[in-house]
mmCIF file with all atom_site columns, C-alpha atoms in Angstrom:
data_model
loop_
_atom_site.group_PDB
_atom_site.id
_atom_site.type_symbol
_atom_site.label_atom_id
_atom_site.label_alt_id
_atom_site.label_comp_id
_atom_site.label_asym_id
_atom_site.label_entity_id
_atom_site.label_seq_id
_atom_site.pdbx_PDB_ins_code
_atom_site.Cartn_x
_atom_site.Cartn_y
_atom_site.Cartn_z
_atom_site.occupancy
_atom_site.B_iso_or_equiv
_atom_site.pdbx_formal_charge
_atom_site.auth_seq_id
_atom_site.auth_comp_id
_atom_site.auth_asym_id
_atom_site.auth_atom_id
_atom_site.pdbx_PDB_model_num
ATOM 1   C CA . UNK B 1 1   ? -45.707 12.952 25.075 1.00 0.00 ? 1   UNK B CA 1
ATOM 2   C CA . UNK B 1 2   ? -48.135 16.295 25.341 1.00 0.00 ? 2   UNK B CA 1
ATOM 3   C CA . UNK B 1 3   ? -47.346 17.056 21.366 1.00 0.00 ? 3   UNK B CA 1
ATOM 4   C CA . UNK B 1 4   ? -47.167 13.286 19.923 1.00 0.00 ? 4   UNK B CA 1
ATOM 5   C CA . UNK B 1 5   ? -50.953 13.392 22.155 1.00 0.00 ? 5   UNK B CA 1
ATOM 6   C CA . UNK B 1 6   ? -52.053 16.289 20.540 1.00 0.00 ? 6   UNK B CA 1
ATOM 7   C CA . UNK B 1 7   ? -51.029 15.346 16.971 1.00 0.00 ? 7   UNK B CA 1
ATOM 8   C CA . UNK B 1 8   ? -52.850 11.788 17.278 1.00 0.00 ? 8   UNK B CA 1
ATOM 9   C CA . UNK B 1 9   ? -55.895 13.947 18.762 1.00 0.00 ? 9   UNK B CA 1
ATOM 10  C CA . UNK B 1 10  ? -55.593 16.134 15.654 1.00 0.00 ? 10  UNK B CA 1
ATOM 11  C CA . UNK B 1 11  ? -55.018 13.283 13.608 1.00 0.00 ? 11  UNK B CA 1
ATOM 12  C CA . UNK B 1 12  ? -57.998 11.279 14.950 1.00 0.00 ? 12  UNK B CA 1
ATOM 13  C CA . UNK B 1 13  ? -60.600 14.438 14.420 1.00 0.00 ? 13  UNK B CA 1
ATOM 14  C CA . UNK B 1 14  ? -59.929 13.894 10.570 1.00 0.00 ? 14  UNK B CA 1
ATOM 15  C CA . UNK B 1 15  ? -60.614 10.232 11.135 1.00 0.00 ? 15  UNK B CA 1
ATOM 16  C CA . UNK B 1 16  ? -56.649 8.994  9.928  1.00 0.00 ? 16  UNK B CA 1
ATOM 17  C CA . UNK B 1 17  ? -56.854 7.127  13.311 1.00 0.00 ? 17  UNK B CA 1
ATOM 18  C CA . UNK B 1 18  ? -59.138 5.134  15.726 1.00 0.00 ? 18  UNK B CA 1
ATOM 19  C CA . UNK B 1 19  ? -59.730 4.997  18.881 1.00 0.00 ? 19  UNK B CA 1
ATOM 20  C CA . UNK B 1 20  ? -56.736 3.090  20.184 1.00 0.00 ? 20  UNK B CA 1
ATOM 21  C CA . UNK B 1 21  ? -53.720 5.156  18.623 1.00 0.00 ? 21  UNK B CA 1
ATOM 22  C CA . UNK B 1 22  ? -53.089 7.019  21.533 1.00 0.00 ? 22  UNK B CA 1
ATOM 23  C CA . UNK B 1 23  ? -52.786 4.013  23.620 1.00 0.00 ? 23  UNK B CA 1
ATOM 24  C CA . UNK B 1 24  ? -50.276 2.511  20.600 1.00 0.00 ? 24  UNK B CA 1
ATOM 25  C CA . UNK B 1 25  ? -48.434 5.564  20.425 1.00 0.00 ? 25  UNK B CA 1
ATOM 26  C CA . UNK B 1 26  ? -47.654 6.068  23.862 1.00 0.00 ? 26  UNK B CA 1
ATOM 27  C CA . UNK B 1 27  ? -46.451 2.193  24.026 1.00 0.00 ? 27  UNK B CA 1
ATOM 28  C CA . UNK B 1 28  ? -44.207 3.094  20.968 1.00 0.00 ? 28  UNK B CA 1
ATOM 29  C CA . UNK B 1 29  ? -42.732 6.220  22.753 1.00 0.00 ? 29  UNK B CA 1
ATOM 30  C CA . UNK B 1 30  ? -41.930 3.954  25.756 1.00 0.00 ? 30  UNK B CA 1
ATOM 31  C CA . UNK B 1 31  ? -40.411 1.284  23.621 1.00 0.00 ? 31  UNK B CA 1
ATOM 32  C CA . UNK B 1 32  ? -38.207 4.107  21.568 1.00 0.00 ? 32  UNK B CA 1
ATOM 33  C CA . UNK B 1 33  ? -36.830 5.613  25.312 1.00 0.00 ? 33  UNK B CA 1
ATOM 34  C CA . UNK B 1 34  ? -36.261 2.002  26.845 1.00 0.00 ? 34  UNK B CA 1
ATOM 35  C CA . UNK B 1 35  ? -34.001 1.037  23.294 1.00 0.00 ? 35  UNK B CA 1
ATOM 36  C CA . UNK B 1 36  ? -32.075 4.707  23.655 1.00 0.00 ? 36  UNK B CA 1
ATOM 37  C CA . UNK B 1 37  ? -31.562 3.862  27.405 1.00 0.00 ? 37  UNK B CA 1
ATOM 38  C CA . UNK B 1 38  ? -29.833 1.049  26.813 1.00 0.00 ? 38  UNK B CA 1
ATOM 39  C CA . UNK B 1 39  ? -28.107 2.060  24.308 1.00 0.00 ? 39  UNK B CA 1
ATOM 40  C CA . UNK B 1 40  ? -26.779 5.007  26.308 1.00 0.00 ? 40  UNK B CA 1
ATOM 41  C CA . UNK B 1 41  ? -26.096 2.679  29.095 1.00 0.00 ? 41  UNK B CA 1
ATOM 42  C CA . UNK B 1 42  ? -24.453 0.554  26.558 1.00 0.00 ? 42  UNK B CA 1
ATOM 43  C CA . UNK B 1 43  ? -22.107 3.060  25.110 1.00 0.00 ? 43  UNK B CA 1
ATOM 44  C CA . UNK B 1 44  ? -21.003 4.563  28.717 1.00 0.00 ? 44  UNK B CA 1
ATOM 45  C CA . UNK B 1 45  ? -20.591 1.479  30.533 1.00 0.00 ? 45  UNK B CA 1
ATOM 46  C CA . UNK B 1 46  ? -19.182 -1.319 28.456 1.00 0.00 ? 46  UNK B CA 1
ATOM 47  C CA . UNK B 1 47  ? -17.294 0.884  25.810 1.00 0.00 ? 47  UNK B CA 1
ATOM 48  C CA . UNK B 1 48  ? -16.102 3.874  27.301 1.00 0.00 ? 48  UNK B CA 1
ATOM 49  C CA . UNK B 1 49  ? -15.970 2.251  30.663 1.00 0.00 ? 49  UNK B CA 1
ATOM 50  C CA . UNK B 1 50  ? -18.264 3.305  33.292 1.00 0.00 ? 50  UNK B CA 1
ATOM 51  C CA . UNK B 1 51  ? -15.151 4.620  35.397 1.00 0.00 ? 51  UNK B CA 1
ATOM 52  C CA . UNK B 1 52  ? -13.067 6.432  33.415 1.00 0.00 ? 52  UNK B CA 1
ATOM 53  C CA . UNK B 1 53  ? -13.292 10.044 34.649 1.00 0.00 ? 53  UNK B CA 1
ATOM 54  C CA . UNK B 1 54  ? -13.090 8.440  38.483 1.00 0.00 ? 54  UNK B CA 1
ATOM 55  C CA . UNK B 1 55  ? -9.861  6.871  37.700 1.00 0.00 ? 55  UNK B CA 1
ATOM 56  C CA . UNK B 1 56  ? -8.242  10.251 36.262 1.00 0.00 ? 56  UNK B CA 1
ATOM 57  C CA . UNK B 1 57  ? -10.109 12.883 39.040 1.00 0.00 ? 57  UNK B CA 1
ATOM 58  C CA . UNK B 1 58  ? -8.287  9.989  41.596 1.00 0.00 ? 58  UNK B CA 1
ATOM 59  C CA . UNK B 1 59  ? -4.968  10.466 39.862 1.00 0.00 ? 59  UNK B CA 1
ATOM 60  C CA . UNK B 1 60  ? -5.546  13.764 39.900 1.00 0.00 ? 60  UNK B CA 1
ATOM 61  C CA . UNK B 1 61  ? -6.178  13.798 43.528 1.00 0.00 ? 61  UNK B CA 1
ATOM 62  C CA . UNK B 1 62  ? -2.834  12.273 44.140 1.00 0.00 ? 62  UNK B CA 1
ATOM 63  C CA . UNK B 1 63  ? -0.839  14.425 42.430 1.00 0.00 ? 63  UNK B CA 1
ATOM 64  C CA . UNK B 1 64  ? -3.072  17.293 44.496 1.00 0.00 ? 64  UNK B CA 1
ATOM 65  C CA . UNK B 1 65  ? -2.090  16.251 47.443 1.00 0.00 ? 65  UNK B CA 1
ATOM 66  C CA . UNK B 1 66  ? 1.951   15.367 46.435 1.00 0.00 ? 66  UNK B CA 1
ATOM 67  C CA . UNK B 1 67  ? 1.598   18.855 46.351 1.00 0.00 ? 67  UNK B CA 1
ATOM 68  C CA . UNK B 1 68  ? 0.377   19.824 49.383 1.00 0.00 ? 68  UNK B CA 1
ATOM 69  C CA . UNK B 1 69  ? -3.047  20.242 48.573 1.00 0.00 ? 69  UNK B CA 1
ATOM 70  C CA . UNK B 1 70  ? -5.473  20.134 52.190 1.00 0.00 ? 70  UNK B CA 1
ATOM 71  C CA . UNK B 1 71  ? -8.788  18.594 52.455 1.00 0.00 ? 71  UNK B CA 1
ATOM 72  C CA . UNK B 1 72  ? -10.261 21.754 52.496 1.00 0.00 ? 72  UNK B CA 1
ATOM 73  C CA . UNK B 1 73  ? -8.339  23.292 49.289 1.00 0.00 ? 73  UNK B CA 1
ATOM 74  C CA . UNK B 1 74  ? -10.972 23.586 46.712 1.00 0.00 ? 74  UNK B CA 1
ATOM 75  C CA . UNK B 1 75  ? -10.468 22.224 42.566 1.00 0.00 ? 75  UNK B CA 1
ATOM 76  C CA . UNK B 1 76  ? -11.716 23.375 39.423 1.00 0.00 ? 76  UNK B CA 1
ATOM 77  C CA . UNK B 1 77  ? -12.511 21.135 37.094 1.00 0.00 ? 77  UNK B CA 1
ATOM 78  C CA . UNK B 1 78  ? -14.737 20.371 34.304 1.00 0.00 ? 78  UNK B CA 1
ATOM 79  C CA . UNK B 1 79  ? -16.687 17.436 35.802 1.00 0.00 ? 79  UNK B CA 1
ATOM 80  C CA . UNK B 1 80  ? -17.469 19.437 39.626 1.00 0.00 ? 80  UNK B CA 1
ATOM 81  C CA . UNK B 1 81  ? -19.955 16.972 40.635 1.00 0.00 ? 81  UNK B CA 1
ATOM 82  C CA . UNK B 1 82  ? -17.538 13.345 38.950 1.00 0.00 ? 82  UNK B CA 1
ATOM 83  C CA . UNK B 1 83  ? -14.855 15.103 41.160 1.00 0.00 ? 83  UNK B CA 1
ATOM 84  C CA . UNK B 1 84  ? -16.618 15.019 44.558 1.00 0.00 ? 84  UNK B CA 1
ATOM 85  C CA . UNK B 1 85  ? -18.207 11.782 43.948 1.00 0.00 ? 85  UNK B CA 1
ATOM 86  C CA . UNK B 1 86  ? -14.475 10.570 42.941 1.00 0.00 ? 86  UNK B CA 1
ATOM 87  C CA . UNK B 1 87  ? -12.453 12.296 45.870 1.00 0.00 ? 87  UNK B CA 1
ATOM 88  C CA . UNK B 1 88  ? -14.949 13.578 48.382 1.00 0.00 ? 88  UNK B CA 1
ATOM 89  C CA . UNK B 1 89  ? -12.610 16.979 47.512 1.00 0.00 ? 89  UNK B CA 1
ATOM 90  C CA . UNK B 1 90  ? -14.906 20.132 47.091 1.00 0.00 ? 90  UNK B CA 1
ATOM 91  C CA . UNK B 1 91  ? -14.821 21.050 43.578 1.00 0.00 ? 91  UNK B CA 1
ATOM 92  C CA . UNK B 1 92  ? -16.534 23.962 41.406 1.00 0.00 ? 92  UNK B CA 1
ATOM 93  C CA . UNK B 1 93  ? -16.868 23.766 37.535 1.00 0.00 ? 93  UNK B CA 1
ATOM 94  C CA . UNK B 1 94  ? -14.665 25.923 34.856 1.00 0.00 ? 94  UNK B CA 1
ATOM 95  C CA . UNK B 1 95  ? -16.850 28.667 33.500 1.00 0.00 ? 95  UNK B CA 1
ATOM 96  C CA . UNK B 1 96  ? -17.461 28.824 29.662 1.00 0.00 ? 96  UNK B CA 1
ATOM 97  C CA . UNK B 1 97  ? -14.997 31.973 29.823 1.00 0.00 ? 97  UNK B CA 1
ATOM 98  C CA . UNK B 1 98  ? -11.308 33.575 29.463 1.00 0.00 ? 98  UNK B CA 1
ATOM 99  C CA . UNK B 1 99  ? -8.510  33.155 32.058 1.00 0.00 ? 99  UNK B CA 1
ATOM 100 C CA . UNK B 1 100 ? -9.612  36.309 33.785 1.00 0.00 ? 100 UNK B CA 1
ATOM 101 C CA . UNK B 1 101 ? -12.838 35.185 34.595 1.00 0.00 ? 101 UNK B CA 1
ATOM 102 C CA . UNK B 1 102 ? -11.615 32.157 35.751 1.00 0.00 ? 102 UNK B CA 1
ATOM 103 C CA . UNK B 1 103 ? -9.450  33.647 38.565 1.00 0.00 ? 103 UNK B CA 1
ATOM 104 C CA . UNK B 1 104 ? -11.975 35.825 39.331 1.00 0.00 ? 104 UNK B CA 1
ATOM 105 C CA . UNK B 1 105 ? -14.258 32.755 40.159 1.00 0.00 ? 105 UNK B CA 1
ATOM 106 C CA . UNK B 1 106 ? -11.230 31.168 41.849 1.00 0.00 ? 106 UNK B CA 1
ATOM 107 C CA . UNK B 1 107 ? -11.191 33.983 44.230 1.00 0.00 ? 107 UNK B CA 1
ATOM 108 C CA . UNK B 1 108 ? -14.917 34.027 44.737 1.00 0.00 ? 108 UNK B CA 1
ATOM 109 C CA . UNK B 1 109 ? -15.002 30.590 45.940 1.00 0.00 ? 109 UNK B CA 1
ATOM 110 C CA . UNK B 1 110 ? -11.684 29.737 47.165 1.00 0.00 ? 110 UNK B CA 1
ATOM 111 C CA . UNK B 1 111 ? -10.247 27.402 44.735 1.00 0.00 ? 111 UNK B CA 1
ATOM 112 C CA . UNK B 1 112 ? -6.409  26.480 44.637 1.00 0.00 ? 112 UNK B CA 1
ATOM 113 C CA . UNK B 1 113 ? -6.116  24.277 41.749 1.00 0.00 ? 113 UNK B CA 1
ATOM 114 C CA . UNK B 1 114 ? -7.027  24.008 38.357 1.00 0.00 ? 114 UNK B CA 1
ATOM 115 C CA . UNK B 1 115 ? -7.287  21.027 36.027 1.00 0.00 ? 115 UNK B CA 1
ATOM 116 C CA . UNK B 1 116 ? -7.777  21.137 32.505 1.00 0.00 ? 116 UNK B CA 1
ATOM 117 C CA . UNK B 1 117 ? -8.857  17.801 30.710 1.00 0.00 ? 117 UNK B CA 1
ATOM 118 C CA . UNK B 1 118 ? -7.789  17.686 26.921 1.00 0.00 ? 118 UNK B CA 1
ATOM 119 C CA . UNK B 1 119 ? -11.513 17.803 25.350 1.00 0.00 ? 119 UNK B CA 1
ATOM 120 C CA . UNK B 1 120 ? -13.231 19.540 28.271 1.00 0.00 ? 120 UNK B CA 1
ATOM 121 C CA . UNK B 1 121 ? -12.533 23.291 28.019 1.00 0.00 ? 121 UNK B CA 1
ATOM 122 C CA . UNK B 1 122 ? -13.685 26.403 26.489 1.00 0.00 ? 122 UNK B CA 1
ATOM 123 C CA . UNK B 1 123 ? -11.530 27.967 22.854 1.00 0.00 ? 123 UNK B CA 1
ATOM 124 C CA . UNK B 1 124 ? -11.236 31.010 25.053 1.00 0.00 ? 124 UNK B CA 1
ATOM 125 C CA . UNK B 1 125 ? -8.771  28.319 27.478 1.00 0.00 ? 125 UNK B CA 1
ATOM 126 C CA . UNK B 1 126 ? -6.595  26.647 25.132 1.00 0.00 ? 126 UNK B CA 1
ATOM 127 C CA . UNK B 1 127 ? -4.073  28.964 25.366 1.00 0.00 ? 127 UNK B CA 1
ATOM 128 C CA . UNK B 1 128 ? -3.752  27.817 29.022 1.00 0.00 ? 128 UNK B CA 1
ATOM 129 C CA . UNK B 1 129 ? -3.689  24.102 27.660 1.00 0.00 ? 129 UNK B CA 1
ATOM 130 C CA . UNK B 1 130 ? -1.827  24.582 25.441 1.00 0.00 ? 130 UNK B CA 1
ATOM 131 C CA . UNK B 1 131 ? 1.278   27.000 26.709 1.00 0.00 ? 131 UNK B CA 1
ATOM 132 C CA . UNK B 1 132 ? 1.268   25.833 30.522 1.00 0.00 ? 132 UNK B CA 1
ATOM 133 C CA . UNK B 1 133 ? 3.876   27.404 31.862 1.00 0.00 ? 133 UNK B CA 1
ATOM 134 C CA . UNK B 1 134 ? 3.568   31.021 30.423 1.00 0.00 ? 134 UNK B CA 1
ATOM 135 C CA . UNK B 1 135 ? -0.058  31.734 31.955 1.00 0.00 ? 135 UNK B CA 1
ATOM 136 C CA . UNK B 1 136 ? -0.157  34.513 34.095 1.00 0.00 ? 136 UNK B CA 1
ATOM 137 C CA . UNK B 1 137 ? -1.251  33.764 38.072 1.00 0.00 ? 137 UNK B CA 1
ATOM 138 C CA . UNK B 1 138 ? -1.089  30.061 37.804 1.00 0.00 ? 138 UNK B CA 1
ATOM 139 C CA . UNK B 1 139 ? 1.925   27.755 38.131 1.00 0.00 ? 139 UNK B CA 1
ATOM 140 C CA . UNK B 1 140 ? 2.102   24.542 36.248 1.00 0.00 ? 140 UNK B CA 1
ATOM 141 C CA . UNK B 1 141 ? 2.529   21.526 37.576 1.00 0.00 ? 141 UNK B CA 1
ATOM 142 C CA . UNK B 1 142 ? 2.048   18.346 35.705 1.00 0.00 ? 142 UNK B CA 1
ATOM 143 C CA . UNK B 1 143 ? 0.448   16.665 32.565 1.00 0.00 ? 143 UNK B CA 1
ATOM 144 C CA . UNK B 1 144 ? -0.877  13.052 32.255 1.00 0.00 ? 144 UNK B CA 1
ATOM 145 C CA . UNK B 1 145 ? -2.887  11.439 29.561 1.00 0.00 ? 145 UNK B CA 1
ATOM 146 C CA . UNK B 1 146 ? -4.430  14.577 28.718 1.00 0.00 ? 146 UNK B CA 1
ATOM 147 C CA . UNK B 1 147 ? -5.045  16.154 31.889 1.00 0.00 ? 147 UNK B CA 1
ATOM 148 C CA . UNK B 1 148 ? -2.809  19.364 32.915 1.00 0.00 ? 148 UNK B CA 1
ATOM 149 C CA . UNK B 1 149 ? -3.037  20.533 36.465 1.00 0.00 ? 149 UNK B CA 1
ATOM 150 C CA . UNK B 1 150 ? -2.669  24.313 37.808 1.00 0.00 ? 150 UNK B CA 1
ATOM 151 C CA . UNK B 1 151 ? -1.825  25.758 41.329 1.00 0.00 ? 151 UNK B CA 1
ATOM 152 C CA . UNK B 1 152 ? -3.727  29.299 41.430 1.00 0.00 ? 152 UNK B CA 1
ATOM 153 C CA . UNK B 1 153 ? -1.081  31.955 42.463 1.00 0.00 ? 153 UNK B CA 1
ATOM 154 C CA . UNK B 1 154 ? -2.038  34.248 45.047 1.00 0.00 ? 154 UNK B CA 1
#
């Protein structure tokens, strides 16, 4: 809003507008952001379903706790904040980095599992994704739709 302003202002000093283009630009920027807001809404709600990544973090959470995972056990997962709101389970997010980093954060903050979603990790992790049970200080214990959960060895 502070450059379209300015380049109306600028605009207006070698007389291409008049006096009411800043008040007609300013109702066109709020009429572009309403139509993108609903389209976002539009394409996270009705088409790629406002609840998908609750439905998996709460499938995930099952299988978490078939393995005796406890209410205080913390997860990491690509979607920390989706998982709370999901599970109520304390979760951090998977750093941008290689597998050593992410036991290092593991140890940092206490986290016991790991769960990789198919298109929401890093290049440096898809050796983990994709060779489960050969990854050094994690044991494998399931795949669904995508999703492939860890237990962090001690």
């Amino acid at each position: 809003a502070v450059g379209l302003d300015k380049l109306v202002s600028v605009a207006r000093a070698r007389g291409r507008f008049g006096p009411a283009a800043p008040l007609f630009f300013r109702g066109v920027l709020v009429v572009v952001m309403a139509l993108l807001s609903i389209w976002l809404v539009y394409v996270s709600v009705v088409q790629r379903g406002w609840n998908e990544f609750s439905q998996t973090y709460q499938r995930v959470e099952q299988v978490l706790l078939e393995h005796g995972a406890r209410a205080t056990d913390v997860v990491m997962v690509p979607n920390s904040p989706g998982y709370f709101v999901s599970t109520g389970r304390s979760a951090i997010i998977i750093p941008d980095e290689n597998l050593e980093s992410v036991h290092a954060l593991a140890r940092v903050f206490g986290a016991r599992f790991l769960v990789l979603e198919k298109n929401y990790f890093s290049a440096r992790l898809q050796p983990v994704y994709l060779h489960p049970e050969n990854q050094p200080g994690l044991h494998y214990l399931i795949e669904f739709d995508g999703v492939k959960v860890y237990e962090f060895l001690p």
